[in-house]
Tab-separated table of C-alpha atoms and ligand atoms in Angstrom:
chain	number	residue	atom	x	y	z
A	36	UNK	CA	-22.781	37.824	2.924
A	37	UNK	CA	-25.633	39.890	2.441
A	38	UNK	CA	-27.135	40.237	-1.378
A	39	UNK	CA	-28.814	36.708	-2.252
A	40	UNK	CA	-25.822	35.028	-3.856
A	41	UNK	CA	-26.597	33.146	-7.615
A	42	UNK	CA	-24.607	29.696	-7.610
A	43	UNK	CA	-23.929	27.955	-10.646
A	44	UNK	CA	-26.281	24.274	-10.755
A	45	UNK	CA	-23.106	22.762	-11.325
A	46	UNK	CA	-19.177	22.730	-10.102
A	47	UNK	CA	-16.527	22.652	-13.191
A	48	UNK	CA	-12.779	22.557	-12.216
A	49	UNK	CA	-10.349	24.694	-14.555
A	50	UNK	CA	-9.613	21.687	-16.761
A	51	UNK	CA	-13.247	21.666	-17.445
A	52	UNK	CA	-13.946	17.927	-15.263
A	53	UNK	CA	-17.155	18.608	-13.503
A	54	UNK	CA	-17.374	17.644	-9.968
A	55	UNK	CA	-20.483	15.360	-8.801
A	56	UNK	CA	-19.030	12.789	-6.572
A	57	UNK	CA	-17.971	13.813	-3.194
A	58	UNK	CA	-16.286	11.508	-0.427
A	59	UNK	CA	-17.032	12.585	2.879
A	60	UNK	CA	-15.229	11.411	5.675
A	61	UNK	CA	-17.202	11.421	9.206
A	62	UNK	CA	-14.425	9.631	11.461
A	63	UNK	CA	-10.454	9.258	11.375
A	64	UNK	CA	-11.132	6.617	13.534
A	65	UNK	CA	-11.214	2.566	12.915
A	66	UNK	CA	-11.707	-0.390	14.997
A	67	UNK	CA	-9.163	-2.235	12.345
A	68	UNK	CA	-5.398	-1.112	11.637
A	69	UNK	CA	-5.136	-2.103	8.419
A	70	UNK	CA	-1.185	-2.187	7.142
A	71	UNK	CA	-2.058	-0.513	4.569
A	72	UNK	CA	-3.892	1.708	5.688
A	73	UNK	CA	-2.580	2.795	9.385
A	74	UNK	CA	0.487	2.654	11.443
A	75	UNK	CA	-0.046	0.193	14.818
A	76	UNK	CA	0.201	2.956	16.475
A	77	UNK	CA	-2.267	6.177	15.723
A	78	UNK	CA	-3.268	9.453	16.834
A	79	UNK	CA	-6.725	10.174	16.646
A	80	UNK	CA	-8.321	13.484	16.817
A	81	UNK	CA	-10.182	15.377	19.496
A	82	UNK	CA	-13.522	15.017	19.293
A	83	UNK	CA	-13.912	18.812	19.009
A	84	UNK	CA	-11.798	18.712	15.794
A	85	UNK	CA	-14.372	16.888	14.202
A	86	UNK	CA	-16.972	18.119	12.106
A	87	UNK	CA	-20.289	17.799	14.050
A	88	UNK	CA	-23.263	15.067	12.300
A	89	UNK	CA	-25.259	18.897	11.660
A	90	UNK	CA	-22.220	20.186	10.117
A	91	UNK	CA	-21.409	17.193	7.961
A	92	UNK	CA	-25.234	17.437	7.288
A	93	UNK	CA	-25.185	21.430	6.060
A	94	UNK	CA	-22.247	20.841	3.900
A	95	UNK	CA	-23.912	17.908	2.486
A	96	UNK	CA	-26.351	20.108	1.244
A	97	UNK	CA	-24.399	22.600	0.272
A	98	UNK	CA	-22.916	20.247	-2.276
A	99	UNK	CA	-26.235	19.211	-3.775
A	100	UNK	CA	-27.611	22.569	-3.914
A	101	UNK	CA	-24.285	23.303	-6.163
A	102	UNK	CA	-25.338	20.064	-8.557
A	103	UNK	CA	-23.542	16.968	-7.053
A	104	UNK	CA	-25.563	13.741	-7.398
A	105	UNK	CA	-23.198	11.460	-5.425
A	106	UNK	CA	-22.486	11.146	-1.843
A	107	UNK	CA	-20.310	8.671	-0.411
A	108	UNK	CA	-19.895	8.270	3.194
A	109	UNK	CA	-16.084	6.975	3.972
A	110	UNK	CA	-13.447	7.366	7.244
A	111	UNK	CA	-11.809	6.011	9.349
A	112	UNK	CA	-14.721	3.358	9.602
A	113	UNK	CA	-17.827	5.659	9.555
A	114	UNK	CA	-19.797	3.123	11.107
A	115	UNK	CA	-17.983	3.634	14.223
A	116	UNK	CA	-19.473	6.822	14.553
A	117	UNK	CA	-21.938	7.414	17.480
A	118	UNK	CA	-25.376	7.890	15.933
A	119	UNK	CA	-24.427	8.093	12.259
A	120	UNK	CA	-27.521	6.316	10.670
A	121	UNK	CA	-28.979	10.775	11.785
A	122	UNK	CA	-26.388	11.346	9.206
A	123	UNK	CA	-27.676	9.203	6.494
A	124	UNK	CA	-31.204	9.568	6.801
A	125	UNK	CA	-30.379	13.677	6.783
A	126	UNK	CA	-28.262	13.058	3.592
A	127	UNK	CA	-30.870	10.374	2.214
A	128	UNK	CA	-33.604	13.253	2.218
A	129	UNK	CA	-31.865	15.679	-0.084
A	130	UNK	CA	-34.110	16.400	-2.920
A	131	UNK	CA	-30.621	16.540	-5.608
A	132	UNK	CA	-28.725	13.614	-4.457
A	133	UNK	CA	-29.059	10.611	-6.220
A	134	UNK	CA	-26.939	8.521	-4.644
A	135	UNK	CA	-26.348	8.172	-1.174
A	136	UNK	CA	-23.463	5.147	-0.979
A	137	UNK	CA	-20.941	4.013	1.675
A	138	UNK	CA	-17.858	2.076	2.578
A	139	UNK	CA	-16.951	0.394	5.277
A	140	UNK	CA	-15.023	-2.634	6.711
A	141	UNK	CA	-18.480	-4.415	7.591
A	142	UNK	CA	-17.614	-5.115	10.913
A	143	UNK	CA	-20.992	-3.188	12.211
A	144	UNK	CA	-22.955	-4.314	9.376
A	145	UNK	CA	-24.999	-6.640	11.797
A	146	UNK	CA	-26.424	-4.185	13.786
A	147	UNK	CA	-26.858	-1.627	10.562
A	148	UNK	CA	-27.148	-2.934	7.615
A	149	UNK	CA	-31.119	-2.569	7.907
A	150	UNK	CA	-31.399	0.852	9.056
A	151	UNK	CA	-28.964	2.376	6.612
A	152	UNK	CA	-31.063	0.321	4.199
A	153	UNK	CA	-34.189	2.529	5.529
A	154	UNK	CA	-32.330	5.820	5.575
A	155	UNK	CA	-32.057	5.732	1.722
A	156	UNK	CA	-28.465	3.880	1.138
A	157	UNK	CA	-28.685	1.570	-2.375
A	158	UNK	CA	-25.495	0.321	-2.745
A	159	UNK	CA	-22.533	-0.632	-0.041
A	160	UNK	CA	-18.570	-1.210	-0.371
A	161	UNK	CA	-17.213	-3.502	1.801
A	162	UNK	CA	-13.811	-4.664	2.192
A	163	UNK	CA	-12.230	-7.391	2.227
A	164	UNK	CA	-8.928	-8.271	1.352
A	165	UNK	CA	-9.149	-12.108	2.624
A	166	UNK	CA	-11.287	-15.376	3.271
A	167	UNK	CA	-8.386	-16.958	5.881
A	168	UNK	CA	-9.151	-15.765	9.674
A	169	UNK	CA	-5.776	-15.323	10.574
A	170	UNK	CA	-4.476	-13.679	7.418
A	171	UNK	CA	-7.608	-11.600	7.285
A	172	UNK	CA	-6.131	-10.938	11.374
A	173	UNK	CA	-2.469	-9.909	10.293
A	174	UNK	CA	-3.292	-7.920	7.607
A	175	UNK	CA	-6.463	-5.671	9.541
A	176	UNK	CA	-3.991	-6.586	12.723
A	177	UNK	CA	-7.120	-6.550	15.111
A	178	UNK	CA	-10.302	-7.502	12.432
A	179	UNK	CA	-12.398	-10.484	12.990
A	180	UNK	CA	-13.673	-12.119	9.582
A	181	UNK	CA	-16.395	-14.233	10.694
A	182	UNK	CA	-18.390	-10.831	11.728
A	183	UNK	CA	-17.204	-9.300	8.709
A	184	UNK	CA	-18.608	-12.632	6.707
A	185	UNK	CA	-21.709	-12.380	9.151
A	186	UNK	CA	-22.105	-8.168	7.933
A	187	UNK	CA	-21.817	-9.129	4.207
A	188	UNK	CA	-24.854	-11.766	4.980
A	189	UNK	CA	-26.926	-9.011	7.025
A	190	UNK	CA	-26.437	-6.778	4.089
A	191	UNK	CA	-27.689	-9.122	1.605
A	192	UNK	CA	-30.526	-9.418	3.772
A	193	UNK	CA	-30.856	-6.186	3.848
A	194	UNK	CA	-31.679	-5.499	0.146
A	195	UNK	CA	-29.004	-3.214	-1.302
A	196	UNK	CA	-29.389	-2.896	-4.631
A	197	UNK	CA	-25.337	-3.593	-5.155
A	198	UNK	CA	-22.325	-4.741	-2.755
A	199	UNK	CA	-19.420	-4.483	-3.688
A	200	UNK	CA	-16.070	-5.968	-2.415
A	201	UNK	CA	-13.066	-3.527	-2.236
A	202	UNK	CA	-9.667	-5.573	-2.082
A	203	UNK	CA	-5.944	-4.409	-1.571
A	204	UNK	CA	-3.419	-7.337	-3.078
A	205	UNK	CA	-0.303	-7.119	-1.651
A	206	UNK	CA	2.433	-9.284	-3.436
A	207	UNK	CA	3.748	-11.621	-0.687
A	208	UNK	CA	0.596	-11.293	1.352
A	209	UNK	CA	-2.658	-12.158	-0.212
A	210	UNK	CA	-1.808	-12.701	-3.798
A	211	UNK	CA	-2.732	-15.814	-3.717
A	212	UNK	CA	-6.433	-14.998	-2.753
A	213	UNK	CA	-6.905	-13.356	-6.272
A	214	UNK	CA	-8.738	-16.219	-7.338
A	215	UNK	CA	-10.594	-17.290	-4.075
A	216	UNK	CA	-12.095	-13.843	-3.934
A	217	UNK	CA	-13.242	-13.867	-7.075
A	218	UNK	CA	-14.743	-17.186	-6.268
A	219	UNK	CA	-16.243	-16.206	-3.440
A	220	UNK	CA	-17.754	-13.053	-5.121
A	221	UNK	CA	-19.310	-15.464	-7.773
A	222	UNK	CA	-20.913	-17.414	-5.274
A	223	UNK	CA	-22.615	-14.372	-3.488
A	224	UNK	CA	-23.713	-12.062	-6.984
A	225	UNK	CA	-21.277	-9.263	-5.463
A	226	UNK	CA	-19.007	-7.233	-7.233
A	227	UNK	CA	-15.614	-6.847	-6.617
A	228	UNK	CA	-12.686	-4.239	-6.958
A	229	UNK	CA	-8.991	-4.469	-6.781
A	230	UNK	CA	-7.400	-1.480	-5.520
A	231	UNK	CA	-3.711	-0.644	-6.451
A	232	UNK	CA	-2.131	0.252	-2.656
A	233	UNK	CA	-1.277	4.112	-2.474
A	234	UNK	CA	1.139	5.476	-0.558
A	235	UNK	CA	-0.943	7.923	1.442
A	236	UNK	CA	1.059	8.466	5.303
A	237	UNK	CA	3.790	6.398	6.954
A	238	UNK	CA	3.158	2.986	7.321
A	239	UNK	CA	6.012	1.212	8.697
A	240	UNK	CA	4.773	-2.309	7.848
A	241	UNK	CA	6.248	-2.969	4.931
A	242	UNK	CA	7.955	-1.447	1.708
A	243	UNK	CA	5.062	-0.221	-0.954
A	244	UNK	CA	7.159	-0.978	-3.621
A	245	UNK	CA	7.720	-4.392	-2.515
A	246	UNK	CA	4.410	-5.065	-2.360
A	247	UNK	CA	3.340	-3.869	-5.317
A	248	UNK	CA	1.175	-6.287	-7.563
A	249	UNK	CA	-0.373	-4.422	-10.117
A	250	UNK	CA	-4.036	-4.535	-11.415
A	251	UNK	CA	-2.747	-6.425	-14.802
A	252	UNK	CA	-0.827	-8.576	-12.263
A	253	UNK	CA	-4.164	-9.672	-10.707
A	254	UNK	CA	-5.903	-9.307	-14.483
A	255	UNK	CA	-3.492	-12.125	-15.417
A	256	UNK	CA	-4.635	-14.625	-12.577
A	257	UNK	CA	-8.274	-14.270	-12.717
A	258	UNK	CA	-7.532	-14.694	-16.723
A	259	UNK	CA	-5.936	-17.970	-15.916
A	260	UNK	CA	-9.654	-19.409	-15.178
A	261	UNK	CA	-11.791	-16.431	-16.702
A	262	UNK	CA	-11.738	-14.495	-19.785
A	263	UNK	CA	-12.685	-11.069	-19.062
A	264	UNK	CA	-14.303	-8.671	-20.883
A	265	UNK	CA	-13.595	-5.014	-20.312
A	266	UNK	CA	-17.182	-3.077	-20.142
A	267	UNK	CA	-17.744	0.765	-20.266
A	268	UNK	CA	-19.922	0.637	-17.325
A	269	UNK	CA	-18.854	2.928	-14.867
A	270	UNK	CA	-20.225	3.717	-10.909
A	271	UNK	CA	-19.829	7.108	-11.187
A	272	UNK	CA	-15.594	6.174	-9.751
A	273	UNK	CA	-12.377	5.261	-10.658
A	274	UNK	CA	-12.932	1.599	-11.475
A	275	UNK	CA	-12.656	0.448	-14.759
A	276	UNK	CA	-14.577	-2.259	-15.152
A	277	UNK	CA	-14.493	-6.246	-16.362
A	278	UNK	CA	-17.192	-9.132	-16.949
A	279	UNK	CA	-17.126	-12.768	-16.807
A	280	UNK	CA	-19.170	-14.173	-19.690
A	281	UNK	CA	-20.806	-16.602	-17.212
A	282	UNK	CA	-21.512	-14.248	-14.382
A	283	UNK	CA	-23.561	-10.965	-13.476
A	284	UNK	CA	-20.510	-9.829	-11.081
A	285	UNK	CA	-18.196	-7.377	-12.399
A	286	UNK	CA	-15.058	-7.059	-11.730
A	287	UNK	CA	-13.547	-3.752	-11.397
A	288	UNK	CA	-9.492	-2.408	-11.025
A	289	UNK	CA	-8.406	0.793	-9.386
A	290	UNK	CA	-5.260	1.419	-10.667
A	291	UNK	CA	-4.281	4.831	-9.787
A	292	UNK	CA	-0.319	3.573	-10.835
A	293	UNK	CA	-0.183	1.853	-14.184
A	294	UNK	CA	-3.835	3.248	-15.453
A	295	UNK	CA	-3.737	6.627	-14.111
A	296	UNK	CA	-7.503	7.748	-13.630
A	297	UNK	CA	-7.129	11.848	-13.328
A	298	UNK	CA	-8.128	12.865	-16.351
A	299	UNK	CA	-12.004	12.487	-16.265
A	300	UNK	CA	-11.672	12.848	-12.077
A	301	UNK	CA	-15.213	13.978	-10.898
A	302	UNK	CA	-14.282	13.807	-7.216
A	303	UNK	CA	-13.286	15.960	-4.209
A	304	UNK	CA	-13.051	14.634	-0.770
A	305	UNK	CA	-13.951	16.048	2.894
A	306	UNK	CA	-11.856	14.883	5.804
A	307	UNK	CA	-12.816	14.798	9.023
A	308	UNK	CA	-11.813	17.595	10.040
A	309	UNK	CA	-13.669	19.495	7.906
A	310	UNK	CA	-10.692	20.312	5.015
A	311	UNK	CA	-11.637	20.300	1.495
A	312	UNK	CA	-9.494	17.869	-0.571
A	313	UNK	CA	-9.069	18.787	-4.422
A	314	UNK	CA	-7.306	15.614	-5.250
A	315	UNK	CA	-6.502	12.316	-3.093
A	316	UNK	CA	-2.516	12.472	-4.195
A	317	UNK	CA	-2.198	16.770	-3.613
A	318	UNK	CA	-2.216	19.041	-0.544
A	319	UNK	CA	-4.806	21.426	-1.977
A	320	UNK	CA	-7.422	22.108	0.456
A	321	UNK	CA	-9.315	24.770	1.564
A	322	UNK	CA	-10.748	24.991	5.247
A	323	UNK	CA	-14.585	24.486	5.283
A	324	UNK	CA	-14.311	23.713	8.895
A	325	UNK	CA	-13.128	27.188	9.450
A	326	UNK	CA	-16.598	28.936	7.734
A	327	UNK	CA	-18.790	26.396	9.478
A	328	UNK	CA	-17.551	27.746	12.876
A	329	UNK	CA	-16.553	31.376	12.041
A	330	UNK	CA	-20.006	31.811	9.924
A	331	UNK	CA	-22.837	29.106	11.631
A	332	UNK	CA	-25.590	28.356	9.001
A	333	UNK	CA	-24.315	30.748	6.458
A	334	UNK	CA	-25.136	28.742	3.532
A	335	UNK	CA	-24.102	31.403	0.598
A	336	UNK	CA	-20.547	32.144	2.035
A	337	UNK	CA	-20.402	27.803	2.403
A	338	UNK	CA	-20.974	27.286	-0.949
A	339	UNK	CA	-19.075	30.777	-2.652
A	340	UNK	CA	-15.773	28.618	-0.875
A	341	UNK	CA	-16.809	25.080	-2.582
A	342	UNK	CA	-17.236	27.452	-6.171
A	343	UNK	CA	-14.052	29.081	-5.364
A	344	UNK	CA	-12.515	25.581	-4.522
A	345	UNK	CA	-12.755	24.397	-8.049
A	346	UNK	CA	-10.068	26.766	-9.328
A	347	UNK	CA	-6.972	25.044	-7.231
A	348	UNK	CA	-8.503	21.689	-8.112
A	349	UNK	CA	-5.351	19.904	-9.293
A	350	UNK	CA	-4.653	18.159	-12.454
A	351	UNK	CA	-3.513	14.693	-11.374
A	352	UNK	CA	-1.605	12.854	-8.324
A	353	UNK	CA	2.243	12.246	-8.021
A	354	UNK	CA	2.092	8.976	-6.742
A	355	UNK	CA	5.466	7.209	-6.607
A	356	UNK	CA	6.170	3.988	-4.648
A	357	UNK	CA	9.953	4.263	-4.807
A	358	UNK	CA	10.205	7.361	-2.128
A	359	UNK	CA	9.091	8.360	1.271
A	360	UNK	CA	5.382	9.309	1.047
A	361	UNK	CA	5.094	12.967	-0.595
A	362	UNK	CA	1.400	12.981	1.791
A	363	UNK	CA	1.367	12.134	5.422
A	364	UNK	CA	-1.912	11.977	5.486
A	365	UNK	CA	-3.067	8.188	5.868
A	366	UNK	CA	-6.021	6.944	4.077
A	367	UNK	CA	-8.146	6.861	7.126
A	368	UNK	CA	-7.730	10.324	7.632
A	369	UNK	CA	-8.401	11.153	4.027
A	370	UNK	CA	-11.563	9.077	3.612
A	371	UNK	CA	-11.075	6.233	0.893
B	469	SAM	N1	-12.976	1.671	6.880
B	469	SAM	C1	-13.685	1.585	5.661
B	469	SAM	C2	-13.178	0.437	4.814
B	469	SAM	O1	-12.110	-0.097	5.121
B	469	SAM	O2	-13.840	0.098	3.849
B	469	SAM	C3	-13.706	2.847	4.857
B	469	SAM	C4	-12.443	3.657	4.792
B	469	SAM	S1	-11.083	2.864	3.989
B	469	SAM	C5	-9.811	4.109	4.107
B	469	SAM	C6	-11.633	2.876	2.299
B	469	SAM	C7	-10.877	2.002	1.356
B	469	SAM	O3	-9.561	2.477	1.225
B	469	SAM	C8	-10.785	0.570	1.792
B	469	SAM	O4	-11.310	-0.260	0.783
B	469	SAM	C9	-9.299	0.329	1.957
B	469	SAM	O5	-8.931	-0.968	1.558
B	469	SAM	C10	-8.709	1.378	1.065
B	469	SAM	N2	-7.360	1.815	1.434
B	469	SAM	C11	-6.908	2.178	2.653
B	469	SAM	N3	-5.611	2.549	2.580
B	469	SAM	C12	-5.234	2.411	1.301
B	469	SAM	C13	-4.022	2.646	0.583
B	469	SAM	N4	-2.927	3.108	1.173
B	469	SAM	N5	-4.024	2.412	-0.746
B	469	SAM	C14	-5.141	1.954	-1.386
B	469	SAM	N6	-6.305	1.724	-0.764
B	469	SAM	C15	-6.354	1.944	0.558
B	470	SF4	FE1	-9.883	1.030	9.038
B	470	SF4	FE2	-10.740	0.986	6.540
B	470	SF4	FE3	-8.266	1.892	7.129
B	470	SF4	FE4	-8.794	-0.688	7.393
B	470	SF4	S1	-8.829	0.471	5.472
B	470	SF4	S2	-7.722	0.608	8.899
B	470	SF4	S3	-10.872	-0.704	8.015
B	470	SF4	S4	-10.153	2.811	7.714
């Protein structure tokens, strides 16, 4: 591109949703295997398939520069990444953003809690989808919960401004933590979101359908002990949110099932390798990897391909339990 391209300050899909939240994932890789999430045994990618830290960096700015106010940094676990915190305190300097936010599984948190405090991070997901060590074992199938337990306390120590707890409930599994989460969430002032289990990739654990407990499922149990009161306070994502009349903690429910959430979507997502995602539950994508390498630091052509995105943003997932996952990709590879 030659001419000095005009952007617009903003991105707005063809359904008119404006886009300023994107996911960005920096790894496919995880030191967990959650059932949910992976199969026991995964393919990673090449290194080289990866998006480098300076690419991730440029299209980080490239999304800012086009209006979005939101950055979330997902995987794979991102913290696994060798010398990620560059990452953050690149994405932590952009003038635009206003939120720089991450999730992880907390097992690193220890060691990094404090500098991605420093590099500009406010608020933290971590998840957490039990309080018993061997449960917590089965269902992450390698995770170790006292040194997730020990990364929640290093990020309270930290000083985020918010943690929140992101939990999967599957019936048969851990539906009987419902209750001693909440608990537990009480006790430390953090948030806490259920998440309805999507069937992103092949699995081979167990049947999604089975294991389906819905988010008024869960409602209903924490309503056994605490009347909740729905909110309009949003985080800028899916969660709809609850509040105990005793407590500062919300309690939030992704329920991309029986409350579908596409119709005010704000999101897109950038996997690993580099591929644009329109919508979690859809294949359309377009190939930023393949302008980063064929065109190195061309910002206008960069962003013309995130404006040009917008159009094949779809309306809304397909989700459906009962058959074989319509999207191979797992959630890993995606970024959650
Ligand atoms: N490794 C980090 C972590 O676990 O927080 C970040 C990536 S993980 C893919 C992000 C979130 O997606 C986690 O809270 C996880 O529980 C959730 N997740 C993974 N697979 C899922 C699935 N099939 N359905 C719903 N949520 C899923
Ligand atoms: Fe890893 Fe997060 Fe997936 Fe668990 S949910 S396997 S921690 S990426």
């Amino acid at each position: 591109m030659t001419a000095k391209a005009r952007f617009p300050t903003r991105l707005v899909d063809k359904f008119g949703r404006v886009v300023s939240y994107v996911r960005i994932s920096v790894t496919d890789r995880c030191d967990f295997r959650c059932v949910y999430c992976m199969d026991e045994d995964m393919t990673f990618l090449p290194r080289a398939r990866i998006l480098t830290l300076e690419e991730l960096a440029f299209v980080g700015r490239a999304f800012s520069e086009l209006g979005v106010r939101k950055i979330r940094i997902t995987g794979g676990e991102p913290l696994v990444r060798n010398n990620v915190i560059k990452l953050f305190q690149d994405l932590g300097s952009l003038p635009g953003l206003e939120e720089l936010v991450l999730t992880s599984n907390g097992s690193q948190l220890t060691k990094l809690a404090a500098p991605l405090r420093a590099a500009g991070v406010r608020r933290i997901n971590i998840s957490l989808d039990s309080l018993d060590p061997e449960r917590f074992r089965r269902i992450t199938r390698v995770g170790d919960l006292e040194r997730v337990l020990a990364g929640i306390d290093a990020a309270q120590a930290a000083g985020f401004e918010r943690i929140k707890l992101n939990t999967v409930i599957l019936r048969n599994r851990n539906e009987d933590e419902v209750l001693p989460l909440v608990e537990f969430a009480r006790e430390r002032g953090l948030d806490l979101a259920f998440i309805e289990e999507m069937p992103l990739g092949v699995i081979g654990d167990h049947d999604r359908a089975e294991a389906y407990y819905s988010s008024d499922d869960i409602r209903a149990d924490i309503e056994r002990r605490y009347p909740l009161v729905p909110t309009t306070e949003s985080t800028g994502g899916p969660s709809k949110y609850f509040r105990m009349p005793d407590s500062d903690v919300r309690i939030g429910f992704i329920s991309p099932h029986s409350h579908n959430f596409c119709g005010d979507c704000n999101r897109v997502r950038l996997t690993a390798e580099g591929r644009l995602l329109l919508c979690l539950g859809q294949e359309h994508s377009v190939d930023l990897k393949h302008i980063l390498r064929s065109h190195p630091g061309d910002m206008d052509r960069l962003k013309q391909a995130i404006v040009d995105s917008m159009d094949i943003k779809p309306h809304g997932h397909d989700f459906n339990l009962r058959e074989q996952p319509l999207i191979f990709r797992h959630m890993s590879h995606t970024g959650g």
